[in-house]
PDB file of C-alpha atoms in Angstrom:
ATOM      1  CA  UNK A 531       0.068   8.777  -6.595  1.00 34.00           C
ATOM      2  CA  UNK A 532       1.529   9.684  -9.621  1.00 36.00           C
ATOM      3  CA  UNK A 533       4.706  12.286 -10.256  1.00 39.00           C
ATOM      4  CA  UNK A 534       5.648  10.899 -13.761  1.00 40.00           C
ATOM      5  CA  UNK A 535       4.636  10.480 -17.248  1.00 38.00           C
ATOM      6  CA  UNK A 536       5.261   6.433 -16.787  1.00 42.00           C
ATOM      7  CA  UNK A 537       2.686   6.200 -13.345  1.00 41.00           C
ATOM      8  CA  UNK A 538      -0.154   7.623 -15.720  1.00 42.00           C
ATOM      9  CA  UNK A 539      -1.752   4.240 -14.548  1.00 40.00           C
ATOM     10  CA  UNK A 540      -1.568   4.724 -11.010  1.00 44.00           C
ATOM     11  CA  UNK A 541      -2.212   8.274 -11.384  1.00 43.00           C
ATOM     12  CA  UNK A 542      -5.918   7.309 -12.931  1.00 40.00           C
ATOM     13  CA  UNK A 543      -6.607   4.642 -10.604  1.00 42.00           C
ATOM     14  CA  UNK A 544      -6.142   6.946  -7.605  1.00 47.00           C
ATOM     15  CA  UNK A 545      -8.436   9.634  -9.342  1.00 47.00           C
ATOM     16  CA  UNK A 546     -11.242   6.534  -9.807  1.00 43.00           C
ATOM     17  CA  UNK A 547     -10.900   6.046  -6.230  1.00 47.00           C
ATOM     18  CA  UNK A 548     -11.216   9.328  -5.187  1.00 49.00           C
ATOM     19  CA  UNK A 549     -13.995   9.869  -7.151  1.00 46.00           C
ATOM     20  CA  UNK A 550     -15.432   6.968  -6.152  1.00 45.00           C
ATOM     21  CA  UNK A 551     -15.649   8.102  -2.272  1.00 46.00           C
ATOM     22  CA  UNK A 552     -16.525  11.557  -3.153  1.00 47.00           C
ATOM     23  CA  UNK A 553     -19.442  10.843  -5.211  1.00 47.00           C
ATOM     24  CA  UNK A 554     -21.867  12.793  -4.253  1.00 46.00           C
ATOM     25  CA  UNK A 555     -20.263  14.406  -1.583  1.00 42.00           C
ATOM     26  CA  UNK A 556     -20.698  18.057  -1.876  1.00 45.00           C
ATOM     27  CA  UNK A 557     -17.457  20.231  -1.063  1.00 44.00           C
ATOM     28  CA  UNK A 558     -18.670  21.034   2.153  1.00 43.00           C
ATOM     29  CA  UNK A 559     -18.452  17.317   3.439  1.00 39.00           C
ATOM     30  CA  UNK A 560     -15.245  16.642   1.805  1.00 42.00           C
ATOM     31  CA  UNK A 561     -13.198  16.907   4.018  1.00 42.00           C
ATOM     32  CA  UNK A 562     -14.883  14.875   6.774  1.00 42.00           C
ATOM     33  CA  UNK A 563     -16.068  11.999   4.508  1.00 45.00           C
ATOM     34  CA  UNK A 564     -14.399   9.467   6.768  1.00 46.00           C
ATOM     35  CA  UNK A 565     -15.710   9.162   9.936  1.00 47.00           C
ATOM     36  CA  UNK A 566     -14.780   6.712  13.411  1.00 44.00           C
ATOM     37  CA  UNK A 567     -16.749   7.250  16.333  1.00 42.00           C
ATOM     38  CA  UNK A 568     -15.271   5.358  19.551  1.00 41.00           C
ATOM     39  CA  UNK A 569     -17.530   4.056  22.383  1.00 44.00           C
ATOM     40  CA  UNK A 570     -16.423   7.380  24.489  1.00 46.00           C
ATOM     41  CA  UNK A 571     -18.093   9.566  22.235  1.00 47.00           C
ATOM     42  CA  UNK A 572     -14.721  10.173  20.675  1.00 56.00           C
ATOM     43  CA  UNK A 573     -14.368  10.702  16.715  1.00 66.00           C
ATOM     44  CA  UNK A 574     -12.044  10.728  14.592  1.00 74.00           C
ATOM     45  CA  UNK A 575     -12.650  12.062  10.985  1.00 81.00           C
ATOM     46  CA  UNK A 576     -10.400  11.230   7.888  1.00 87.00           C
ATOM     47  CA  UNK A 577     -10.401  11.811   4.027  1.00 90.00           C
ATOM     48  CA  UNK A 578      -9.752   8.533   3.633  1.00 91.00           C
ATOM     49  CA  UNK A 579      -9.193   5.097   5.900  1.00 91.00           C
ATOM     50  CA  UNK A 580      -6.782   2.470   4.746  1.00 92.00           C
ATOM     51  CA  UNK A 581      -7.316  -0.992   6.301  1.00 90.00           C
ATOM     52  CA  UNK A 582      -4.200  -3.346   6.459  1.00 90.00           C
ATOM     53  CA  UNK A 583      -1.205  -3.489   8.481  1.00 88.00           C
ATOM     54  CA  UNK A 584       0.901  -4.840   6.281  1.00 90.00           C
ATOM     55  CA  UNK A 585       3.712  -3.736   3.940  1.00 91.00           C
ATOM     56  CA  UNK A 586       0.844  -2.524   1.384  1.00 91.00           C
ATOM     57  CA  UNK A 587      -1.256  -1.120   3.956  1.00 91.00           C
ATOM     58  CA  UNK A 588       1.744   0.699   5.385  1.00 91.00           C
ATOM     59  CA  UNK A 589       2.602   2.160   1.653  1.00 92.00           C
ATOM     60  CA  UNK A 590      -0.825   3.120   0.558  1.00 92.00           C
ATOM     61  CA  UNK A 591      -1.594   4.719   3.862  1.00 93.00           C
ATOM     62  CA  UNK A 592       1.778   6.560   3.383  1.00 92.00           C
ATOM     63  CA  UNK A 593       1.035   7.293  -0.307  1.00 90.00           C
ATOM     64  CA  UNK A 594      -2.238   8.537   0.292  1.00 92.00           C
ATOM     65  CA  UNK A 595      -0.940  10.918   3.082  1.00 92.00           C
ATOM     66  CA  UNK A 596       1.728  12.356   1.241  1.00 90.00           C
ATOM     67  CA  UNK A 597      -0.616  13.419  -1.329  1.00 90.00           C
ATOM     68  CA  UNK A 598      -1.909  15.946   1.636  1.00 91.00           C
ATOM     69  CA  UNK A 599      -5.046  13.901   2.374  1.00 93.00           C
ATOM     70  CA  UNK A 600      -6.387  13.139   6.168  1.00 93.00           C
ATOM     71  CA  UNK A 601      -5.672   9.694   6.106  1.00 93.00           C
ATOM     72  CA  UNK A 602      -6.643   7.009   9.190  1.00 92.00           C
ATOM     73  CA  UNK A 603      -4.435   3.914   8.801  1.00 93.00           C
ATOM     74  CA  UNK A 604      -6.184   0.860  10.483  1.00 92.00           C
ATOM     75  CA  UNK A 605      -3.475  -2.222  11.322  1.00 91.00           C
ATOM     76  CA  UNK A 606      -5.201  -4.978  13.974  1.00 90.00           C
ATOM     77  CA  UNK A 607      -1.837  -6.501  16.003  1.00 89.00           C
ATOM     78  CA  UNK A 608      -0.461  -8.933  14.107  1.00 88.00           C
ATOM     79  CA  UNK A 609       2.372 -11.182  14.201  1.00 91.00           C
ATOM     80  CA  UNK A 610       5.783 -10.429  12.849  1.00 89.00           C
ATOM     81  CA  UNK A 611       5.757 -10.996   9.140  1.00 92.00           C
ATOM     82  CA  UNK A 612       8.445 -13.601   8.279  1.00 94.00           C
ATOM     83  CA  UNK A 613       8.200 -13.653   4.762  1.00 95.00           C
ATOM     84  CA  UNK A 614      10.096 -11.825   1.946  1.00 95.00           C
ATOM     85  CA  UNK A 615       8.749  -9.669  -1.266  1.00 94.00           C
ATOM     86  CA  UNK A 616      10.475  -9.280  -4.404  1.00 94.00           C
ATOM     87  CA  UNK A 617       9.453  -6.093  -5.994  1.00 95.00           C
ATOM     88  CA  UNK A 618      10.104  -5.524  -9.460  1.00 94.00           C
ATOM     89  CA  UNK A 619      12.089  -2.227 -10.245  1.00 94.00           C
ATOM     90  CA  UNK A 620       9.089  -0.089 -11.199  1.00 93.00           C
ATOM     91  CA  UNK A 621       7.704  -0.931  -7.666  1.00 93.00           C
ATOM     92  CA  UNK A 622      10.937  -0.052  -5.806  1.00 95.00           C
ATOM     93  CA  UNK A 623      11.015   3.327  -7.723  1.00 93.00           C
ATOM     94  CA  UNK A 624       7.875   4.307  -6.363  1.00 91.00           C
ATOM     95  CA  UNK A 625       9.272   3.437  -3.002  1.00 93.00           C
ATOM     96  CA  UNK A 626      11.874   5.647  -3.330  1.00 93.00           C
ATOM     97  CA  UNK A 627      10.155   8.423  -4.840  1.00 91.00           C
ATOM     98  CA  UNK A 628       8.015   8.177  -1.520  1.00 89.00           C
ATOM     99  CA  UNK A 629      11.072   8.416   0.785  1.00 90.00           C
ATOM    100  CA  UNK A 630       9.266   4.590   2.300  1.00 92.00           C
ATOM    101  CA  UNK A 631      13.060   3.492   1.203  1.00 93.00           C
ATOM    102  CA  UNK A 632      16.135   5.393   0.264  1.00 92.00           C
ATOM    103  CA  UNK A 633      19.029   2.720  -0.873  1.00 93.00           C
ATOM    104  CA  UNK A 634      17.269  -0.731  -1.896  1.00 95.00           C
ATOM    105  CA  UNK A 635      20.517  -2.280  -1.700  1.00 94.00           C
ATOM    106  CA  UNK A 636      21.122  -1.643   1.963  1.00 95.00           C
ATOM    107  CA  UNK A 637      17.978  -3.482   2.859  1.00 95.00           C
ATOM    108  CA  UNK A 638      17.651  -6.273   0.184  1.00 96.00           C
ATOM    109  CA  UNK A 639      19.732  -8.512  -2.268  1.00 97.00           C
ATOM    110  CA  UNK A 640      19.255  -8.289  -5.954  1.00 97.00           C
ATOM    111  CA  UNK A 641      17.403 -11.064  -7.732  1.00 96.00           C
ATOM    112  CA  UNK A 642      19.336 -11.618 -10.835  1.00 96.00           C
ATOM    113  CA  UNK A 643      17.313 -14.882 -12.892  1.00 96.00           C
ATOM    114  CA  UNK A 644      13.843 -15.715 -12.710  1.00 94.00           C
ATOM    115  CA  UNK A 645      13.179 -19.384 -12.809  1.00 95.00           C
ATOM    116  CA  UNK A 646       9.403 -20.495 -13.691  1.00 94.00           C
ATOM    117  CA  UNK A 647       8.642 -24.512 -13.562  1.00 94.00           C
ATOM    118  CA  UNK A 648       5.271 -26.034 -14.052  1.00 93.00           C
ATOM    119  CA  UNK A 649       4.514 -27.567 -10.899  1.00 91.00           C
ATOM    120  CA  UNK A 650       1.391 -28.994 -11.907  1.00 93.00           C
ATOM    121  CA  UNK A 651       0.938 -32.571 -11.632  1.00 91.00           C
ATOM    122  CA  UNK A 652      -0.467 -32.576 -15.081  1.00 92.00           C
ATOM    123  CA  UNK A 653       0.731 -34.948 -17.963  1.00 92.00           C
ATOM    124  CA  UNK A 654       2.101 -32.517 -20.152  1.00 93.00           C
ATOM    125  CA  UNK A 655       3.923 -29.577 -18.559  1.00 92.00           C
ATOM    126  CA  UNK A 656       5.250 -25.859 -19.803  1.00 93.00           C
ATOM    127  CA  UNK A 657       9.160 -26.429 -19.714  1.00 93.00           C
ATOM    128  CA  UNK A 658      11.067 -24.810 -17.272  1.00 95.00           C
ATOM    129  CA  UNK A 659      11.874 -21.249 -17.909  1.00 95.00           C
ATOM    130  CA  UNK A 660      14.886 -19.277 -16.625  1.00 96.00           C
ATOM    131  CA  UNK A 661      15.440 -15.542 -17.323  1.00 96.00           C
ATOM    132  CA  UNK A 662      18.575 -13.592 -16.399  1.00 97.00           C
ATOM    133  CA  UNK A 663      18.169  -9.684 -15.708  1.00 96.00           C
ATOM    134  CA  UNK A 664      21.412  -8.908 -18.342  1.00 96.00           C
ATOM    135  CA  UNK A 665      19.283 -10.108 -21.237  1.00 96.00           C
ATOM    136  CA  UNK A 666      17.845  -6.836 -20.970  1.00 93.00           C
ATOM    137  CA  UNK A 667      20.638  -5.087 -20.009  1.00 96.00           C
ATOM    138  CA  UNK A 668      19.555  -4.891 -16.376  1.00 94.00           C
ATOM    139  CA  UNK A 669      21.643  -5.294 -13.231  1.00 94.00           C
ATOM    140  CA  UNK A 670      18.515  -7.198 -11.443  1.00 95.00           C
ATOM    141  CA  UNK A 671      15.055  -7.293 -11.832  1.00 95.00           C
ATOM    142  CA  UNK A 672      14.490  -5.668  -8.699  1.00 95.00           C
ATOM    143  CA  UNK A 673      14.804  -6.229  -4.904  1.00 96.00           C
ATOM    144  CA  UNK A 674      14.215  -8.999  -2.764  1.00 97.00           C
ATOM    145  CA  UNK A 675      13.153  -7.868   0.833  1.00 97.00           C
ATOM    146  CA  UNK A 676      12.045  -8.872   4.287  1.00 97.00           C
ATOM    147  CA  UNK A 677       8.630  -7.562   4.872  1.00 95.00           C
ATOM    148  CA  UNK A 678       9.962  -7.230   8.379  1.00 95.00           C
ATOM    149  CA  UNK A 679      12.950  -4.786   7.151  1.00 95.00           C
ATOM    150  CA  UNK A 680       9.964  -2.941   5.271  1.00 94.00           C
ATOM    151  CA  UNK A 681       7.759  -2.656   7.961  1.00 92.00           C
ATOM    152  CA  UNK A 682      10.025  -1.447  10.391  1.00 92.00           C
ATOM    153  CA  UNK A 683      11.092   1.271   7.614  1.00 92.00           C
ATOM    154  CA  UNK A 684       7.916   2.048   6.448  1.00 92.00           C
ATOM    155  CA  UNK A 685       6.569   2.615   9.902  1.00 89.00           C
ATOM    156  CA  UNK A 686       9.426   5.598  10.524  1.00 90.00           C
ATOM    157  CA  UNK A 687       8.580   6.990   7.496  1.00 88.00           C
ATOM    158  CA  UNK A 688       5.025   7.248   8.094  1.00 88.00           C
ATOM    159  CA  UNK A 689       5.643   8.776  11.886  1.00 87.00           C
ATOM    160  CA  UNK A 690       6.364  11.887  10.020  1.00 88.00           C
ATOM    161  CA  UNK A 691       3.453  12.774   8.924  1.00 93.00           C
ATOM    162  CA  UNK A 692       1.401  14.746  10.838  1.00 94.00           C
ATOM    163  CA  UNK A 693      -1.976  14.095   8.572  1.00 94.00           C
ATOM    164  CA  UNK A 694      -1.527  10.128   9.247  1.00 95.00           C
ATOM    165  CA  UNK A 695      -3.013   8.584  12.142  1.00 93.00           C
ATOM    166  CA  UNK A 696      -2.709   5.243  13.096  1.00 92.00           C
ATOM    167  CA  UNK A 697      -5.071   3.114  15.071  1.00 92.00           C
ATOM    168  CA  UNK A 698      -4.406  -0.298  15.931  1.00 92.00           C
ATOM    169  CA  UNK A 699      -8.044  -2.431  15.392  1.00 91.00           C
ATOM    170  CA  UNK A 700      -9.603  -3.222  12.377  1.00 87.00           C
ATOM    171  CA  UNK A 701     -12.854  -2.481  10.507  1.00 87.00           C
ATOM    172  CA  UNK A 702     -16.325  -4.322  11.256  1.00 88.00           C
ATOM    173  CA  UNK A 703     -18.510  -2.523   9.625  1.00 87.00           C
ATOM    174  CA  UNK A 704     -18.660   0.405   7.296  1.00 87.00           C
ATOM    175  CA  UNK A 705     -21.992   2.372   6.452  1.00 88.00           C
ATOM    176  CA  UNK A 706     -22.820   5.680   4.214  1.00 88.00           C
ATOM    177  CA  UNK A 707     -25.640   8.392   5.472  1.00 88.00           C
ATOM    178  CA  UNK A 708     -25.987  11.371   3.506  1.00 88.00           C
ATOM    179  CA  UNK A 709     -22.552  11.233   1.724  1.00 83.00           C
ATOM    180  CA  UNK A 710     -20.711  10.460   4.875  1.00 83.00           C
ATOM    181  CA  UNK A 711     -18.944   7.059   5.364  1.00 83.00           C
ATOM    182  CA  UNK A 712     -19.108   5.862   9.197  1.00 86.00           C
ATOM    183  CA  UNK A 713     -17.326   3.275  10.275  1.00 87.00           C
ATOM    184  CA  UNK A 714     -16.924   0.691  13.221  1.00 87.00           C
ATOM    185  CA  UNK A 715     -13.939  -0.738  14.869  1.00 88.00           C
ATOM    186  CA  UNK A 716     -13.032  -4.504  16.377  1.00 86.00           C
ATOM    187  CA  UNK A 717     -11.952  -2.364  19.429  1.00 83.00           C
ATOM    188  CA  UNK A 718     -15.649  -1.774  20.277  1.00 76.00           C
ATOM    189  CA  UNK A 719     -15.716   1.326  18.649  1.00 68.00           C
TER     190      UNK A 719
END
């Protein structure tokens, strides 16, 4: 995902990726090099499957399907997520660009300082460090979220898109025959 001159990085990770998976996958089999065959003879087939149902499972999955790709999202049932993320601004931008969030400040509180301390238990320790976001001009650093309040936001995103298909198991085994990835489910299939 990449849709400025700053995500360069991101931008050449997702083409290693891709090329990755397509290699040596003629053009033919492209666009069925992801397939999920269920115990009813049912398959689904995907450009690409991403496994993980949390906040960075929802986001890639969402990522990958905006870019026009088939995507299967795989997410086993999991417990609510009680914990909180601070992303750094660079991450919430590519949030937003994404539509996965539209006003960070409606959903999170801005973390202002940084503190680091040595916890070790060593005999000499790093001092403590504290770092405040209008050294550098900044209102915040970035945003501190509930995964929960991401989840939940993330998740009506990603109902829009028709090319994303979620299925709620999780991946057992993965094999590769002739170019084509198969792979097997925790829900028997």
């Amino acid at each position: 995902y990449a849709t400025k001159s700053d995500d360069l990085f991101g931008h050449i990770v997702f083409r290693l990726v891709c090329r990755h998976i397509y290699s040596g996958v003629d053009e033919t089999k492209r666009s069925t090099c992801m397939n999920q065959t269920t115990g009813n003879s049912k398959s689904f087939s995907a450009q690409a499957v991403i496994v993980g149902g949390g906040v960075v499972g929802l986001a890639a999955a969402t990522a990958v399907a905006k870019t026009g790709l088939e995507v299967i999202h795989l997410a086993p049932k999991a417990p609510p997520d009680r914990r909180t993320s601070v992303l750094m601004m660079p991450s919430v931008n590519i949030l937003v660009d994404l539509g996965l969030i539209q006003s960070p400040e409606k959903l999170g509180a801005p973390p202002k300082t940084i503190r680091i301390i040595d916890a070790t238990k060593r005999l000499i320790r790093a001092p403590e460090a504290l770092f405040d976001s209008a050294e550098l001009g900044k209102d915040a650093f970035g945003w501190n979220f509930a995964n929960s309040i991401l989840s939940r936001q993330f998740a009506l995103r990603a109902g829009n898109l028709a090319n994303l298909k979620k299925i709620t198991a999780s991946a057992t085994r993965l094999k590769r025959k002739d170019g084509v990835w198969t792979m097997e489910l925790s829900n028997g299939a």
